[in-house]
Coordinates of C-alpha atoms and ligand atoms in Angstrom, one line a residue:
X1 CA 13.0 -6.0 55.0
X2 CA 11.2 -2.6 53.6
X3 CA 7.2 -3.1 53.1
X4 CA 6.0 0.3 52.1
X5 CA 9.0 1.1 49.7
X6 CA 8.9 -2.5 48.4
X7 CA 9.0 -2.0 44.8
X8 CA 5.5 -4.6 44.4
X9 CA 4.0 -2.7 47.0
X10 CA 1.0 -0.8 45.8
X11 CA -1.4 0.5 47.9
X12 CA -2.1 -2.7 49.4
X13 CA -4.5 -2.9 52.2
X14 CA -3.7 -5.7 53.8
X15 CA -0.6 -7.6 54.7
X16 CA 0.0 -9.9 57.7
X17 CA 2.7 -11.5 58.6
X18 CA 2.0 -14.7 60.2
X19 CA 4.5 -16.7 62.3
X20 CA 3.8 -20.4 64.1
X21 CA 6.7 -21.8 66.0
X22 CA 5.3 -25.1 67.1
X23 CA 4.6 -25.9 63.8
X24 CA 7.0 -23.8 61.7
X25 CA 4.5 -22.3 59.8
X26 CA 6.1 -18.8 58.3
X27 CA 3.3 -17.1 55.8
X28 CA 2.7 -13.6 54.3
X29 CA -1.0 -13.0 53.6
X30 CA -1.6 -10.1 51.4
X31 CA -4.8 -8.2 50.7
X32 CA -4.7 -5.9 47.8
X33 CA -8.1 -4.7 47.5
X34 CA -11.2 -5.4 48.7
X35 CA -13.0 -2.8 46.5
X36 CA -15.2 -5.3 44.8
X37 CA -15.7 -7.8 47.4
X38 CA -13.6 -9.9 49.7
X39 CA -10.2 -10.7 48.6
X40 CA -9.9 -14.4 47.4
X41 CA -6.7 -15.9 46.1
X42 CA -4.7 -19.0 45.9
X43 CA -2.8 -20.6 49.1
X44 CA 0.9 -20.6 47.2
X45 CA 3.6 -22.6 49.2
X46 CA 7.3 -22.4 47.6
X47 CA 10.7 -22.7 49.4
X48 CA 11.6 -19.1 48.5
X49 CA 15.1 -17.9 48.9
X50 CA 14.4 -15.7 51.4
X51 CA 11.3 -13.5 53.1
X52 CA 11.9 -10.7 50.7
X53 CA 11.0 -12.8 47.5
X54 CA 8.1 -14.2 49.2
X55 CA 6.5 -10.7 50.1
X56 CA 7.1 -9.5 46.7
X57 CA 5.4 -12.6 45.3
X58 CA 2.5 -12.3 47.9
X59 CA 2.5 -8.3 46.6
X60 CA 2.2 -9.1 43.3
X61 CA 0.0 -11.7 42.8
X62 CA -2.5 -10.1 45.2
X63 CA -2.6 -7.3 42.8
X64 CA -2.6 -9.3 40.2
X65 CA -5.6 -11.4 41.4
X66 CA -7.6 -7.3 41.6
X67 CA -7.2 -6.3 38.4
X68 CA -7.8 -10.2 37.4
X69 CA -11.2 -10.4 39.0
X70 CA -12.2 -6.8 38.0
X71 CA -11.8 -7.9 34.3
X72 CA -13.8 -11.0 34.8
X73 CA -17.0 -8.8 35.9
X74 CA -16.4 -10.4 39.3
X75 CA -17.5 -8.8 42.8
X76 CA -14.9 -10.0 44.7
X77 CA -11.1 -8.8 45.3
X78 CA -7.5 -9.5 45.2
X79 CA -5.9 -11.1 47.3
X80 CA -3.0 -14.1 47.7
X81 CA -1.4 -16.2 50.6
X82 CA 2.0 -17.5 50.5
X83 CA 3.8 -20.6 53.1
X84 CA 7.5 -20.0 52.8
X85 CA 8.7 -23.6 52.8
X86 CA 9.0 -26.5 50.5
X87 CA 5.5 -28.4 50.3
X88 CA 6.9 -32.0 49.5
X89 CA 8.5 -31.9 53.2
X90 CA 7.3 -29.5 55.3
X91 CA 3.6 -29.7 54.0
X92 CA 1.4 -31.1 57.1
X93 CA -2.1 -30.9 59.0
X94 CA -0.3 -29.4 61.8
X95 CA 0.8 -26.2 59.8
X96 CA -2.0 -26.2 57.9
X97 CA -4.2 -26.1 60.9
X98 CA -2.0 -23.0 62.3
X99 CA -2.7 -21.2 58.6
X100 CA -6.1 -22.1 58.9
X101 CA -6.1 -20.2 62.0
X102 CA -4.9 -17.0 60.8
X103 CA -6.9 -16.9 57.6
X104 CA -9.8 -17.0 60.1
X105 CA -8.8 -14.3 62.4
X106 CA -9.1 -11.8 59.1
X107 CA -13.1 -12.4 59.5
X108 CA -13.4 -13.1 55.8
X109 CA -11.4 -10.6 54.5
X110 CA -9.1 -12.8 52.6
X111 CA -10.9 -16.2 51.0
X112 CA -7.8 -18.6 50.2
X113 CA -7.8 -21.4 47.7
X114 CA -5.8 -23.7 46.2
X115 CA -2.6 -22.9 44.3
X116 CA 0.6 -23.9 43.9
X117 CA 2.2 -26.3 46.0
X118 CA -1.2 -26.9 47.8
X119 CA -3.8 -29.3 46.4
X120 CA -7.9 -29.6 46.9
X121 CA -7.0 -32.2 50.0
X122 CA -5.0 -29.5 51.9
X123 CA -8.1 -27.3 50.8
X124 CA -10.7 -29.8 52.6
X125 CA -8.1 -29.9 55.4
X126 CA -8.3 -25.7 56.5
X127 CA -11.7 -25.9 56.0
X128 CA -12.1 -28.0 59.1
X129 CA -11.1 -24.7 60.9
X130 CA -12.3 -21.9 59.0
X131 CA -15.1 -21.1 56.4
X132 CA -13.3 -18.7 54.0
X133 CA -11.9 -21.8 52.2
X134 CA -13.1 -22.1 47.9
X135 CA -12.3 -24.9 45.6
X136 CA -13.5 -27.8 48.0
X137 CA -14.9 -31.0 46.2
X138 CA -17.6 -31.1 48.5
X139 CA -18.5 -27.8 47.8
X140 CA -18.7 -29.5 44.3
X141 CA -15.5 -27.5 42.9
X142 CA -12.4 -28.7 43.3
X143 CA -9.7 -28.3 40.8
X144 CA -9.8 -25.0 39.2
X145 CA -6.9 -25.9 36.5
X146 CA -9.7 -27.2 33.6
X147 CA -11.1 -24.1 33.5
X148 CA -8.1 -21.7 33.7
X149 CA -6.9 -24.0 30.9
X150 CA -10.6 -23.5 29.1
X151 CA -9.7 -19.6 29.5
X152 CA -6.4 -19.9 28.2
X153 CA -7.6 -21.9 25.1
X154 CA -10.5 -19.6 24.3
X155 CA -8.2 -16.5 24.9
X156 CA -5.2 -18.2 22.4
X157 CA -7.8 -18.4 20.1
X158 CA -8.9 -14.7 20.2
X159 CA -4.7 -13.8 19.9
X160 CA -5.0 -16.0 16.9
X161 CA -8.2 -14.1 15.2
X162 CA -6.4 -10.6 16.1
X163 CA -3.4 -11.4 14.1
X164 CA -4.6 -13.4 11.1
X165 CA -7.7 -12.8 11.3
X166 CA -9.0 -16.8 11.8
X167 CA -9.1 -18.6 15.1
X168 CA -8.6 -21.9 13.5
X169 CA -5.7 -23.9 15.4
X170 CA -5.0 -26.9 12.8
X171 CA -1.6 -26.8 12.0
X172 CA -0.9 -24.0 14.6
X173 CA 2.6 -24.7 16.5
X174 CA 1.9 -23.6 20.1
X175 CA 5.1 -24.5 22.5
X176 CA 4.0 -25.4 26.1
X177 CA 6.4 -24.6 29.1
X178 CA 5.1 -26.7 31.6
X179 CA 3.0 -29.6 31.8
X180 CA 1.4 -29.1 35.2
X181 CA -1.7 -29.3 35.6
X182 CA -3.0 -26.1 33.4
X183 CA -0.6 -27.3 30.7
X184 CA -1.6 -30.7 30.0
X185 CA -5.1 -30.1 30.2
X186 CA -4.0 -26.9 27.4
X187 CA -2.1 -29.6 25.5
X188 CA -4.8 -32.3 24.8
X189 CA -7.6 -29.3 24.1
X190 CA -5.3 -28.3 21.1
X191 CA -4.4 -31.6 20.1
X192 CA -7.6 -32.4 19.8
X193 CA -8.4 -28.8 18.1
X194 CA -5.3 -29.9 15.3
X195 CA -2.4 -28.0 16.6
X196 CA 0.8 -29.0 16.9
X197 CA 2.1 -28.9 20.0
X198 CA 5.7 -29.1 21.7
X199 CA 5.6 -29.0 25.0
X200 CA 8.9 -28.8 27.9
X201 CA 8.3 -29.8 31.8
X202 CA 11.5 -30.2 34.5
X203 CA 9.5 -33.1 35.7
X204 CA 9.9 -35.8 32.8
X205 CA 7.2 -37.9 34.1
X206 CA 4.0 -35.7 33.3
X207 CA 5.6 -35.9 29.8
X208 CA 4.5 -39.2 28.6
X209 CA 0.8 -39.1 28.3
X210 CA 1.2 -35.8 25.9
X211 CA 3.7 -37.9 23.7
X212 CA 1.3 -40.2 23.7
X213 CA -1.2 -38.5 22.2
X214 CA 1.2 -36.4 19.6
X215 CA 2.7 -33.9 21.9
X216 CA 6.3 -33.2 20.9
X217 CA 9.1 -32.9 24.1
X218 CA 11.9 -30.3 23.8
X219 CA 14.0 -29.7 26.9
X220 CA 12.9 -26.8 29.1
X221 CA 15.9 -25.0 27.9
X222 CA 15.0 -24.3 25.1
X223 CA 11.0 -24.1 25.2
X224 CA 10.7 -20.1 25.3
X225 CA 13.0 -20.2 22.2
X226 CA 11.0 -22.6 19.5
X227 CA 10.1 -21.6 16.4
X228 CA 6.2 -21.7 17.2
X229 CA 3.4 -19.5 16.1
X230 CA 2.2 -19.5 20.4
X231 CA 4.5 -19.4 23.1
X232 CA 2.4 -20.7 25.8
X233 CA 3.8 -20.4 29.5
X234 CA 2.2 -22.7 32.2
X235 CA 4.7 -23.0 34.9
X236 CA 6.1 -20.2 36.6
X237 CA 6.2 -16.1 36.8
X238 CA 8.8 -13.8 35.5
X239 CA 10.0 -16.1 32.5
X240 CA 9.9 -12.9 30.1
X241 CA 12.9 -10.9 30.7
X242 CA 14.8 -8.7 29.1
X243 CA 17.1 -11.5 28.0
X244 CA 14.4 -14.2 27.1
X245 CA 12.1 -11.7 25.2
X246 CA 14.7 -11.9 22.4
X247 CA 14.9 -15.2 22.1
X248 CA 11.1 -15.4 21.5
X249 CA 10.5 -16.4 17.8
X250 CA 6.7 -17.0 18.8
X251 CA 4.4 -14.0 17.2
X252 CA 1.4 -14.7 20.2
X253 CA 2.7 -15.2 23.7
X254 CA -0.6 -17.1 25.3
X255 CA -0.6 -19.0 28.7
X256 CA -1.5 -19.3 32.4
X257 CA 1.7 -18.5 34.4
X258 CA 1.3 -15.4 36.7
X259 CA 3.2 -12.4 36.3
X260 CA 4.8 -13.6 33.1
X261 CA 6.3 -9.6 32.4
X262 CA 9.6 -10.0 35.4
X263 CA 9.1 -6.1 34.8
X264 CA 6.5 -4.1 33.4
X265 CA 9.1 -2.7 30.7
X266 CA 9.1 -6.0 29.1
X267 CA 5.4 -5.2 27.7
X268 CA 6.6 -2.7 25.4
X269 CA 9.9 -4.8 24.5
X270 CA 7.5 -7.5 23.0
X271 CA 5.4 -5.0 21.2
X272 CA 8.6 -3.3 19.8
X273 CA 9.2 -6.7 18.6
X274 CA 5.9 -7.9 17.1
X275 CA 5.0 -10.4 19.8
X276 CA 1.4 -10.0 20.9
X277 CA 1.7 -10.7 24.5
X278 CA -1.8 -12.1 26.1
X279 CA -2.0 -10.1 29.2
X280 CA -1.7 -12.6 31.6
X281 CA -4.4 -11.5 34.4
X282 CA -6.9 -11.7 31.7
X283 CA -6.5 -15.0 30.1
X284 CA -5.9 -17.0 32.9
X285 CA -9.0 -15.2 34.6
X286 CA -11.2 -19.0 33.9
X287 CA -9.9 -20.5 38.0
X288 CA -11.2 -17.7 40.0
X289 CA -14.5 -17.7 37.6
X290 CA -15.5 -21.2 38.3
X291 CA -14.2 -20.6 42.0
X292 CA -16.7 -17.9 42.1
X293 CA -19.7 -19.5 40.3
X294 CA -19.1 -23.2 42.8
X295 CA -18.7 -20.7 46.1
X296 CA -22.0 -19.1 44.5
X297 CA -23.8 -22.4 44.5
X298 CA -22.6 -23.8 47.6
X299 CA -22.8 -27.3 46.0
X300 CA -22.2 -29.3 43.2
X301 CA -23.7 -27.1 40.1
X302 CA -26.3 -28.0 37.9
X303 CA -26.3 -28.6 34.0
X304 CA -27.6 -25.1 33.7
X305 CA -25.0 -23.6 36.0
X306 CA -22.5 -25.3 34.4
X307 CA -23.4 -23.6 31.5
X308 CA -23.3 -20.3 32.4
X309 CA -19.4 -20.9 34.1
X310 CA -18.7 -21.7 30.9
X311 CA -20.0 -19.2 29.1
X312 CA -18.5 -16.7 31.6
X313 CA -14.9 -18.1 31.0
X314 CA -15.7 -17.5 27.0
X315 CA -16.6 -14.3 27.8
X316 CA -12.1 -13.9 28.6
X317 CA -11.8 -14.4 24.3
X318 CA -14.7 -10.8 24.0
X319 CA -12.8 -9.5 26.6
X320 CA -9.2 -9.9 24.9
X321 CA -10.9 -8.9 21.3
X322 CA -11.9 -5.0 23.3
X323 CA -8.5 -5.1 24.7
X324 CA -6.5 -5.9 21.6
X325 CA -9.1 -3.2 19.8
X326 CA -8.1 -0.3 22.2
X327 CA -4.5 -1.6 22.3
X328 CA -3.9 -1.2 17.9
X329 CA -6.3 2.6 18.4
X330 CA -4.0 3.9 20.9
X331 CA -0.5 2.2 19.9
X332 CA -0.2 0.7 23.2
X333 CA 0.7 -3.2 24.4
X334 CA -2.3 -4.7 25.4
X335 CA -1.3 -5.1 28.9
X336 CA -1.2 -1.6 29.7
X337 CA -4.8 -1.3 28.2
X338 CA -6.1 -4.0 30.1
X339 CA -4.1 -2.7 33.4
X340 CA -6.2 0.9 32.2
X341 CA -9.1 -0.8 31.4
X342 CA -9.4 -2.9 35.3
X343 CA -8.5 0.5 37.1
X344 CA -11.7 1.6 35.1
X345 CA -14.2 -1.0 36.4
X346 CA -12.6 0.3 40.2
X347 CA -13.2 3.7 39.5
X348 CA -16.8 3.3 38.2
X349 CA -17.3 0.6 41.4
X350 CA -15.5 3.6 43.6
X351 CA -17.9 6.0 41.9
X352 CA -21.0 4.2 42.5
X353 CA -20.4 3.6 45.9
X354 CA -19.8 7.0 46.5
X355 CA -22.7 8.1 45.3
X356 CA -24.9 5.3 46.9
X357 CA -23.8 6.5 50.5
Ligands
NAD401 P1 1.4 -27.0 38.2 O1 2.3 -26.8 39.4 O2 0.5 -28.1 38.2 O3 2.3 -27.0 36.8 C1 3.4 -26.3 36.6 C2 4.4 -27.2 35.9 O4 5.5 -26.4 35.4 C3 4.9 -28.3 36.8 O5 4.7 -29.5 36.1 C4 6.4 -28.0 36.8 O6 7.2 -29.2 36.9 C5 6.7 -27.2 35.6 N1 7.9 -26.4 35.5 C6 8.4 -25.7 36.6 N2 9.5 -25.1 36.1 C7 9.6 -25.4 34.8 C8 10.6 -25.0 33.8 N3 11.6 -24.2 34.1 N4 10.4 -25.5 32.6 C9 9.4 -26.3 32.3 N5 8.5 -26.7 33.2 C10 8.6 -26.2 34.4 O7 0.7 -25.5 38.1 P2 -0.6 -25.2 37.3 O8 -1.8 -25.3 38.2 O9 -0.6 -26.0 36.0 O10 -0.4 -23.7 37.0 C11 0.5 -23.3 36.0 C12 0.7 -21.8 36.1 O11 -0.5 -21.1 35.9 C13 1.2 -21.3 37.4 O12 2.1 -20.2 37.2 C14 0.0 -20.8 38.1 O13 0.2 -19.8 39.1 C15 -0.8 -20.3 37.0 N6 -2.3 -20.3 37.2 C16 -2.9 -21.5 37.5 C17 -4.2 -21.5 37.7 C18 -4.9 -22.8 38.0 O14 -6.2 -22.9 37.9 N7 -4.2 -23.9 38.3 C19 -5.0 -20.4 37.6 C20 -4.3 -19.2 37.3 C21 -3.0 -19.2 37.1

């Protein structure tokens, strides 16, 4: 398996490989850069079909979680974990232990979290053998999904004001893929807000509380294709390919999945065909904020402190409006912009440290 001429690999500089045999634990932890600060990113575990699509996972998101915190005025870097295996039967203390373990020989280089397939319990669990752990309930966080969905909401609302010039969600149709645990809290915010929303999950189950309030179901076939003013996707990377992008009949593309683009090229398909696509590093940017403002506080955070999280992940809707700006001036898809505009803030950081030593 190629690292160096893997096509996600970009100047990453940082990727261990981490083997266990006494507990099975196979993991790919992948610094991207450490420009701004130490690397933190989610702890993703997935039965991926085989090493090479977990390293370019682990290569991607890394990145992604760079240019994500860059935007969000953070100081910290990009970086990602991934378990190769499935979590609902190979998930245990044992293995976790052993990841523990390697996430603390890096010295603090890489700050892991919770993410996919890994929960605020298997959180509190590493932390009993390392330090460079975020998102622990007794360090009053937890859960960063309220927030992310805070920042997706606020963001969907600054799509809305670029293209019709009024953020005002009653009787906007927004389709939902995924009712996790972004998505649901997403639903109910523009429920509540007067939207209509339709939403599609594999697992049935999470379904019935949305319904309950007014949600429509569709069947996850067919979510990416609704006749909705927002396409929101919550539940996994690389839905927008060439194929799907033309089924899109959405004119705002809005949500929290990683990586939504499967290539880069797929940016400039969508603006070719109208679609304002929410660059998905920025709008998704509210979990790593509040990670960063509870890690900051070391505790459970005040009314005050509360605040100014939430004001920070507000800040994601200015942000977009600049990015959307530059993006109609130059005649570019706002995810190149925003891909310029975080190699900017590196630069300048780059720039200033240079000059300070
Ligand atoms: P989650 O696992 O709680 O929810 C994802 C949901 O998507 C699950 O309910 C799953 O059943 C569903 N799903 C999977 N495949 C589907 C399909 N083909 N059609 C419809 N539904 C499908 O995850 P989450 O925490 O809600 O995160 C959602 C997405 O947002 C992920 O891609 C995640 O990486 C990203 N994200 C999450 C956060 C966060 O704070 N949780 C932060 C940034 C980005």
């Amino acid at each position: 398996m190629a690292v160096f001429s893997a096509p996600s690999f970009d100047q990453h500089e940082l990727v261990a490989f981490c083997e266990d045999r006494s507990t099975g634990l196979r993991a790919i932890i992948a610094v991207h850069s450490s420009q701004l600060g130490p690397a933190v990113g989610g702890l993703r575990m997935y039965p991926y079909a085989d090493d090479a699509a977990a390293l370019d996972d682990v290569l991607r998101l890394s990145r992604g979680m760079t240019y994500k915190s860059a935007l969000a005025g953070l100081p910290i870097g990009g970086g990602k974990a991934v378990i190769i295996g499935d979590p609902s039967r190979e998930k245990n203390a044992a293995l976790l232990e052993a990841m523990a373990g390697f996430i603390d020989s890096l010295g603090g280089r890489y700050v892991t979290a919770e993410d996919s397939g890994t929960t605020v319990a298997d959180m509190a669990q590493i932390a009993k053998h390392t330090c460079y752990v975020s998102g622990l309930d007794s360090h009053g966080g937890g859960d960063p999904s309220p927030y992310t969905a805070y920042g997706v909401y606020c963001g969907l609302r600054a799509a809305l004001q670029q293209q019709r010039g009024s953020d005002n969600l009653d009787g906007v149709r927004v389709a939902i893929q995924g009712a996790g645990a972004v998505g649901s809290h997403l639903a109910r915010r523009l429920i509540e807000d007067g939207a209509t929303v339709l939403v599609a999950d594999v697992n049935p189950t999470l379904l019935t509380p949305l319904q309950v309030l007014g949600a429509e179901v569709v069947e996850p076939a067919s979510i990416l294709s609704q006749p909705v003013d927002v396409l929101a996707p919550c539940a996994m990377g690389a839905v927008l390919n060439a194929e799907t992008v033309q089924q899109v009949r959405a004119s705002i593309i809005a949500g929290a999945a990683n990586n939504q683009l499967a290539t880069p090229a797929q940016a400039q398909q969508l603006a070719d065909r109208g679609v304002l696509y929410v660059p998905d590093f920025v709008i998704n940017a509210g979990g790593i904020i509040a990670v960063y403002h509870q890690r900051q506080h070391g505790g459970a955070l005040s009314a005050d402190a509360e605040s100014t999280l939430l004001q920070h992940v507000e800040g994601i809707g200015d942000k977009l409006g600049l990015i959307f700006k530059r993006a109609a001036q130059q005649l570019c898809p706002p995810h190149v912009v925003a891909e310029a505009m975080a190699e900017e803030v590196l630069l300048a950081q780059g720039r200033q440290a240079a000059t300070e030593n």
